[in-house]
mmCIF file of C-alpha atoms in Angstrom:
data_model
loop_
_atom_site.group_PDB
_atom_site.id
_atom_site.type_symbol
_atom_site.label_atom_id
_atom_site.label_comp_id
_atom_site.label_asym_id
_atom_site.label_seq_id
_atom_site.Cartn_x
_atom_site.Cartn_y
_atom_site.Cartn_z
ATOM 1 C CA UNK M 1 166.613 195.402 2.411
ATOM 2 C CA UNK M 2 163.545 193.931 3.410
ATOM 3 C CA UNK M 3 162.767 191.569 6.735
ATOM 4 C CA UNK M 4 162.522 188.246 5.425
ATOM 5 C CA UNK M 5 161.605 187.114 8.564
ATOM 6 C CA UNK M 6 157.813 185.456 8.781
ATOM 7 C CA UNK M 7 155.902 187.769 10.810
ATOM 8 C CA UNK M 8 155.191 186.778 14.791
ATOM 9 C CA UNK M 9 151.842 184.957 14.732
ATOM 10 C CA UNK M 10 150.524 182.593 17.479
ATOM 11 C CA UNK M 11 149.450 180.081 14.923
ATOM 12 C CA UNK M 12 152.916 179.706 13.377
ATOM 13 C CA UNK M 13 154.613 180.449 16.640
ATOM 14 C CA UNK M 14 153.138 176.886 17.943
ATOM 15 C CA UNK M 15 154.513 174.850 15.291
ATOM 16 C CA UNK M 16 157.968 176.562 14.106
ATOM 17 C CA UNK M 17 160.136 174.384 16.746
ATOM 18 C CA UNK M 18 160.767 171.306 14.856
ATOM 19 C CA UNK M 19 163.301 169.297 14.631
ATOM 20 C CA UNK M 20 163.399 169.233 11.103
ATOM 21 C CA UNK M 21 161.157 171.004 8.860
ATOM 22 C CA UNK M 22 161.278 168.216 6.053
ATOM 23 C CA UNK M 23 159.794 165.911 8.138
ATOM 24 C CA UNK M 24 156.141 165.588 8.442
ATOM 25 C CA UNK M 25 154.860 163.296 10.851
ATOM 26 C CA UNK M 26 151.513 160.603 10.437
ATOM 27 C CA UNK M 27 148.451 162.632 10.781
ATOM 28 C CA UNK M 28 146.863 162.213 14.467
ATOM 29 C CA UNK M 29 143.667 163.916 14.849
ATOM 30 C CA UNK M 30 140.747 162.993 17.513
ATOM 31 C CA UNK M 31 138.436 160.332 16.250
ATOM 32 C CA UNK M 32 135.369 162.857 15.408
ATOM 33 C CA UNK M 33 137.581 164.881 13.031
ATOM 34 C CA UNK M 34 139.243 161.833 11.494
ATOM 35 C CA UNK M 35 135.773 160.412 10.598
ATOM 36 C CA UNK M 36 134.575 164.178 9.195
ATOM 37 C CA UNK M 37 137.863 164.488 7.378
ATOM 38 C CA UNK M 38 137.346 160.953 5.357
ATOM 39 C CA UNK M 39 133.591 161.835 4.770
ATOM 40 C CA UNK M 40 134.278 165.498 3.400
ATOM 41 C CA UNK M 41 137.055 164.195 1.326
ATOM 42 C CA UNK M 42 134.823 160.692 -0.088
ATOM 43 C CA UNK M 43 131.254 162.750 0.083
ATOM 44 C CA UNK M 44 131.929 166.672 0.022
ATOM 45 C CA UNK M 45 131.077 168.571 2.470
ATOM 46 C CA UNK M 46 127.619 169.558 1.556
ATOM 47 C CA UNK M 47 127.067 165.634 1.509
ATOM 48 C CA UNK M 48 128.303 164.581 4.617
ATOM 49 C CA UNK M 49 126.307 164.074 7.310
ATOM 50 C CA UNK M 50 126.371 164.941 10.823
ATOM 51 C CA UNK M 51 124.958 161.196 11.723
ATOM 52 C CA UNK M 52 127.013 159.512 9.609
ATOM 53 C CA UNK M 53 130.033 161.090 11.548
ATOM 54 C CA UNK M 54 127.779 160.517 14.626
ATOM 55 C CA UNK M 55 128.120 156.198 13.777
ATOM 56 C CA UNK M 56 130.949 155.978 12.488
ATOM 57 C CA UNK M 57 132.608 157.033 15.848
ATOM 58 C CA UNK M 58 130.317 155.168 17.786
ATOM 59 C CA UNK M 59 128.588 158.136 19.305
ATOM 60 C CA UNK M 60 124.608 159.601 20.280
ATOM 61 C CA UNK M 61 124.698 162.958 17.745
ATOM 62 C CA UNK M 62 124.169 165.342 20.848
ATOM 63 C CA UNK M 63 127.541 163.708 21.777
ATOM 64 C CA UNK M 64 129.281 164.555 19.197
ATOM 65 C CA UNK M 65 127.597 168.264 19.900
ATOM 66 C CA UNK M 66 129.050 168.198 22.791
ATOM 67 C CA UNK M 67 132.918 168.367 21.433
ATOM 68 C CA UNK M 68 131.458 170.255 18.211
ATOM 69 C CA UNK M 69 128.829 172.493 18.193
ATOM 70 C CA UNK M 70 128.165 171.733 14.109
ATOM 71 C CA UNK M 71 129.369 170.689 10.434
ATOM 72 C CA UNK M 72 131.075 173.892 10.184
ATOM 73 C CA UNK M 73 133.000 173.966 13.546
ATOM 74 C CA UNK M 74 134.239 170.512 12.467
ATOM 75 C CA UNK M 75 135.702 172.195 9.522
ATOM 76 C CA UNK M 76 137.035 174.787 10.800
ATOM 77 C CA UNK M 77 139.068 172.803 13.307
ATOM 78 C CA UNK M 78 140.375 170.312 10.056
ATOM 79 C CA UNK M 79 141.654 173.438 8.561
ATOM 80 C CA UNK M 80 143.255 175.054 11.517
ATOM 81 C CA UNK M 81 145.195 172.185 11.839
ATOM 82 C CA UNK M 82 145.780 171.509 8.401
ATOM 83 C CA UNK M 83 147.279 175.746 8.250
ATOM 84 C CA UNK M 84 148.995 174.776 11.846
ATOM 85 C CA UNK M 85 150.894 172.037 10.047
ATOM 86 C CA UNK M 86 151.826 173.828 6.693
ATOM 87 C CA UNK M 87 152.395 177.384 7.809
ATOM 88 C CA UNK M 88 154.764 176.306 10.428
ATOM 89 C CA UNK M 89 156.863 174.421 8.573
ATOM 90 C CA UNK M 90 156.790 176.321 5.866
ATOM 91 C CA UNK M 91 158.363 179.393 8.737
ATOM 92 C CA UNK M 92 160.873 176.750 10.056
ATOM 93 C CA UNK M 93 161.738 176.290 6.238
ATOM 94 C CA UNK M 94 162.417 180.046 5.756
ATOM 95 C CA UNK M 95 164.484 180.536 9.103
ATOM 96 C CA UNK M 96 166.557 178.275 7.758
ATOM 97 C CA UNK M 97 167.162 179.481 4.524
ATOM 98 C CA UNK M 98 168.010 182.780 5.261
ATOM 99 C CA UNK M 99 168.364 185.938 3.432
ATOM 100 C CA UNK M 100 169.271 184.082 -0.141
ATOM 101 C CA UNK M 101 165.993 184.431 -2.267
ATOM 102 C CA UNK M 102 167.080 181.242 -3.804
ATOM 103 C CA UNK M 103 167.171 179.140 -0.952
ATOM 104 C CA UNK M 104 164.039 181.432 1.042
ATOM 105 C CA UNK M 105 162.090 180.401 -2.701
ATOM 106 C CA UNK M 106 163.321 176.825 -2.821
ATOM 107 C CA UNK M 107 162.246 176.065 0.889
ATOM 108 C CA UNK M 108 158.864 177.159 0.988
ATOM 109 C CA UNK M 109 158.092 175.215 -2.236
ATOM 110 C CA UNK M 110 159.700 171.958 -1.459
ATOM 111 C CA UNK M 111 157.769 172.949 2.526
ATOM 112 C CA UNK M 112 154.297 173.145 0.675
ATOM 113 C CA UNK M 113 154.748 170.608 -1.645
ATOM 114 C CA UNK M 114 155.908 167.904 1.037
ATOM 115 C CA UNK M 115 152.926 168.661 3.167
ATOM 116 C CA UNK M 116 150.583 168.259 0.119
ATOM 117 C CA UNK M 117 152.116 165.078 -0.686
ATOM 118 C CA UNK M 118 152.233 163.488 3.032
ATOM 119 C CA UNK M 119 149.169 165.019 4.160
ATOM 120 C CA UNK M 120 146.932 165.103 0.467
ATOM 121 C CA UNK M 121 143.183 164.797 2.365
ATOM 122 C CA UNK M 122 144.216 167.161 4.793
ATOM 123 C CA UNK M 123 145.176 169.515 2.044
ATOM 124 C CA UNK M 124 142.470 168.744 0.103
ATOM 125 C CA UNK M 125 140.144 170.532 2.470
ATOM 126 C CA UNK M 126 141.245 173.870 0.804
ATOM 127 C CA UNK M 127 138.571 173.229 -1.900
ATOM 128 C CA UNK M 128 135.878 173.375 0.598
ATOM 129 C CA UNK M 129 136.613 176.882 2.077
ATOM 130 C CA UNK M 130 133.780 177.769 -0.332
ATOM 131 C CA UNK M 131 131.711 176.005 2.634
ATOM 132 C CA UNK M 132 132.916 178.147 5.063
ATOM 133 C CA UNK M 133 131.011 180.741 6.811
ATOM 134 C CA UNK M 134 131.953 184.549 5.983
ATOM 135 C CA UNK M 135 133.261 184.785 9.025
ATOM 136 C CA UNK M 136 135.374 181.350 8.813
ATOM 137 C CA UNK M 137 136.225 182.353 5.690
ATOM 138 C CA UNK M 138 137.962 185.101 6.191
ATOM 139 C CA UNK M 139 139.866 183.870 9.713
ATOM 140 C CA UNK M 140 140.850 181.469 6.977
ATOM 141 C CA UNK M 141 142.460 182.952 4.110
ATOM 142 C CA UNK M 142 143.914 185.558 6.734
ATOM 143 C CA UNK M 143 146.319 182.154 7.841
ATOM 144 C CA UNK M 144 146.620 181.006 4.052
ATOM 145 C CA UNK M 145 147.202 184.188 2.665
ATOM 146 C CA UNK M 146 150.966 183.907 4.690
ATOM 147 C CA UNK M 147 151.792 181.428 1.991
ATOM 148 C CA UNK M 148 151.228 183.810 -0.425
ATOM 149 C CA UNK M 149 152.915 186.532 1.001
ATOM 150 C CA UNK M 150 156.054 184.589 1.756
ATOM 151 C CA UNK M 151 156.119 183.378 -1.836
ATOM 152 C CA UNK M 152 156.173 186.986 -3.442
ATOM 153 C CA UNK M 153 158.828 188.195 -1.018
ATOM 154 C CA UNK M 154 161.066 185.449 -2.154
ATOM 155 C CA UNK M 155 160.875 186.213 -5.799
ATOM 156 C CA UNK M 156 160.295 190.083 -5.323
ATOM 157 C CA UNK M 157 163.044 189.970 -3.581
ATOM 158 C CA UNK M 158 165.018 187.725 -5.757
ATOM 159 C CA UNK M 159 163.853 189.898 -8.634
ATOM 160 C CA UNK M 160 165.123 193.019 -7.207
ATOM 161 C CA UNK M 161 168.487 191.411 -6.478
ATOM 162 C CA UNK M 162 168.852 190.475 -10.501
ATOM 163 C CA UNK M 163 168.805 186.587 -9.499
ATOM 164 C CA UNK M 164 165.195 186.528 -11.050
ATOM 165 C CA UNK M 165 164.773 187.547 -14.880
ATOM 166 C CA UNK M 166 160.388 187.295 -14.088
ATOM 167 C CA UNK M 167 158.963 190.900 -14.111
ATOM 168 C CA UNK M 168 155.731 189.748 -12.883
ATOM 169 C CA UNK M 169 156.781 188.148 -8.969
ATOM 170 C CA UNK M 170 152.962 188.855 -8.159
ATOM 171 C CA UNK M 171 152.060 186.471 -11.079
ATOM 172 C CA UNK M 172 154.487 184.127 -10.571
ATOM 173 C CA UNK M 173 153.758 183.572 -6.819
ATOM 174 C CA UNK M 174 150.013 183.109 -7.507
ATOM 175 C CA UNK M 175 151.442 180.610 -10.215
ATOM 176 C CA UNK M 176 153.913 178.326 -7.840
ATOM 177 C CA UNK M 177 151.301 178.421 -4.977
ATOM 178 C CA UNK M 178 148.618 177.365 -7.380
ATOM 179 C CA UNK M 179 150.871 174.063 -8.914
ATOM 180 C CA UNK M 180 151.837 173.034 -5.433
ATOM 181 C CA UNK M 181 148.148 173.115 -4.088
ATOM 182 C CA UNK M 182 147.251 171.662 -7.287
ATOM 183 C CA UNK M 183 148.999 168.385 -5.955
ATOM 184 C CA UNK M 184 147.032 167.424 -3.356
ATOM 185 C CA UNK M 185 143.907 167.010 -5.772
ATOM 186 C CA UNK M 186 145.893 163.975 -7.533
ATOM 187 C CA UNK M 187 149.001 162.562 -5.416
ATOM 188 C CA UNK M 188 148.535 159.642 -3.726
ATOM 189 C CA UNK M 189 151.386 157.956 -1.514
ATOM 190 C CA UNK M 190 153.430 154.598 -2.401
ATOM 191 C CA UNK M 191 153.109 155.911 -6.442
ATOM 192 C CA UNK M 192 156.511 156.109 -8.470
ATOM 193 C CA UNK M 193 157.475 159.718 -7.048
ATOM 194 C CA UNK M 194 158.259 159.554 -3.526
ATOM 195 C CA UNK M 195 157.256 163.103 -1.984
ATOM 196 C CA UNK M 196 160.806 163.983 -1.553
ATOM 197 C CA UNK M 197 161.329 163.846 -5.324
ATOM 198 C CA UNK M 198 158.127 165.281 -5.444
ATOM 199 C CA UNK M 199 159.336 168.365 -4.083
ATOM 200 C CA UNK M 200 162.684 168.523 -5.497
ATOM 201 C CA UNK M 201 160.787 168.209 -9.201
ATOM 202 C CA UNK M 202 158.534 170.942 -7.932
ATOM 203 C CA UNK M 203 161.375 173.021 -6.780
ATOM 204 C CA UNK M 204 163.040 173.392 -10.927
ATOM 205 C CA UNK M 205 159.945 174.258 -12.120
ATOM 206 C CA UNK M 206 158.884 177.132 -9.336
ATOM 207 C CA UNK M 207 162.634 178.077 -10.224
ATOM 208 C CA UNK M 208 161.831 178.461 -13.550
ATOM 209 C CA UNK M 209 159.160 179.952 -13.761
ATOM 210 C CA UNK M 210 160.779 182.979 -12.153
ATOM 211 C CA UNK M 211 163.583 182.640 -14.628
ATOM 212 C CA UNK M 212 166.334 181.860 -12.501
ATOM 213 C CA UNK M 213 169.400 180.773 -14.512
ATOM 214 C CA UNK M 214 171.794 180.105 -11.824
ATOM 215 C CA UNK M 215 175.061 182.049 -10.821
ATOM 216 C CA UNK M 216 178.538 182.559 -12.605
#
């Protein structure tokens, strides 16, 4: 049997001691990325403009150079948070599932899909790692690609056991990770679906889409 355990990383490791995983607190962020995370999402990235940042805060731009040295470092910082946030509750989520491929899939879905839904512009940002240097980019998708990774184990894993009927986990992980990032593009808060049902709605369908038809 495999270690279902999510690996030791010093990203996770700083966010993993929650209370409750379900629970995803109001964004705080320091004024400079606030303002950079509302222009990227309203402008782009490519649009958004270092003195536009610079006024809205109420700062000289070589101040705002001093807490960021550009555009990029700006991003980079919105999307270390925004994998801080997702990847450790997504690891609190699977410590307490368990072994149960079931519960380990049901977890990090209904994880993901809450954090899309509380924190949408935050999440939203994942369409702009196309901005990111090669560098950046790369740092990046090493953190995202844990959400991946976590997702195949599950339904490997669930396959393996006979709770699955999918024989393409490696498919259907890209597919459930896909329709839950997919969310952030289009929810919007105080709508007819609370996140919570959100999640649970999301939950069925990652469920079957692996074929799971429940136990005797």
């Amino acid at each position: 049997m495999k270690d279902s355990s999510p690996p030791s990383d010093p990203l996770v490791a700083v966010t993993t001691d929650l209370a409750d995983w379900r629970v995803y607190p109001p964004l705080e962020l320091p004024r400079i990325l606030q303002v950079a995370l509302t222009e990227v999402v309203q402008h782009g990235y490519d649009a958004t403009s270092i003195r536009t940042i610079a006024r809205e805060v109420g700062v000289t731009v070589p101040a705002l150079y001093y807490h960021y040295e550009n555009k990029q470092a700006m991003l980079v910082a919105l999307l270390d948070r925004a994998m801080g946030i997702v990847l450790g509750h997504c690891a609190a989520a699977l410590r307490d599932a368990g072994d149960d491929p079931v519960r380990r899939l049901s977890a990090l879905v209904e994880a993901i899909v809450l954090y899309m839904a509380h924190h949408s512009d935050l999440a939203f940002l994942d369409s702009e790692r196309r901005s990111l240097t090669p560098g950046n980019r790369a740092r990046y998708f090493d953190q995202r690609n844990h959400l991946g990774r976590w997702l195949q184990e599950a339904i490997t894993d669930g396959a393996d056991r006979g709770l699955f009927a999918t024989d393409v986990p490696g498919e259907c992980s890209r597919a459930v990770l896909s329709m839950c990032q997919g969310i952030a593009s289009w929810y919007r808060r105080g709508g007819p679906v609370g996140p919570e049902a959100m999640a649970q709605r999301y939950v069925r369908i990652a469920l079957a889409a692996v074929e799971y038809h429940g136990t005797d």
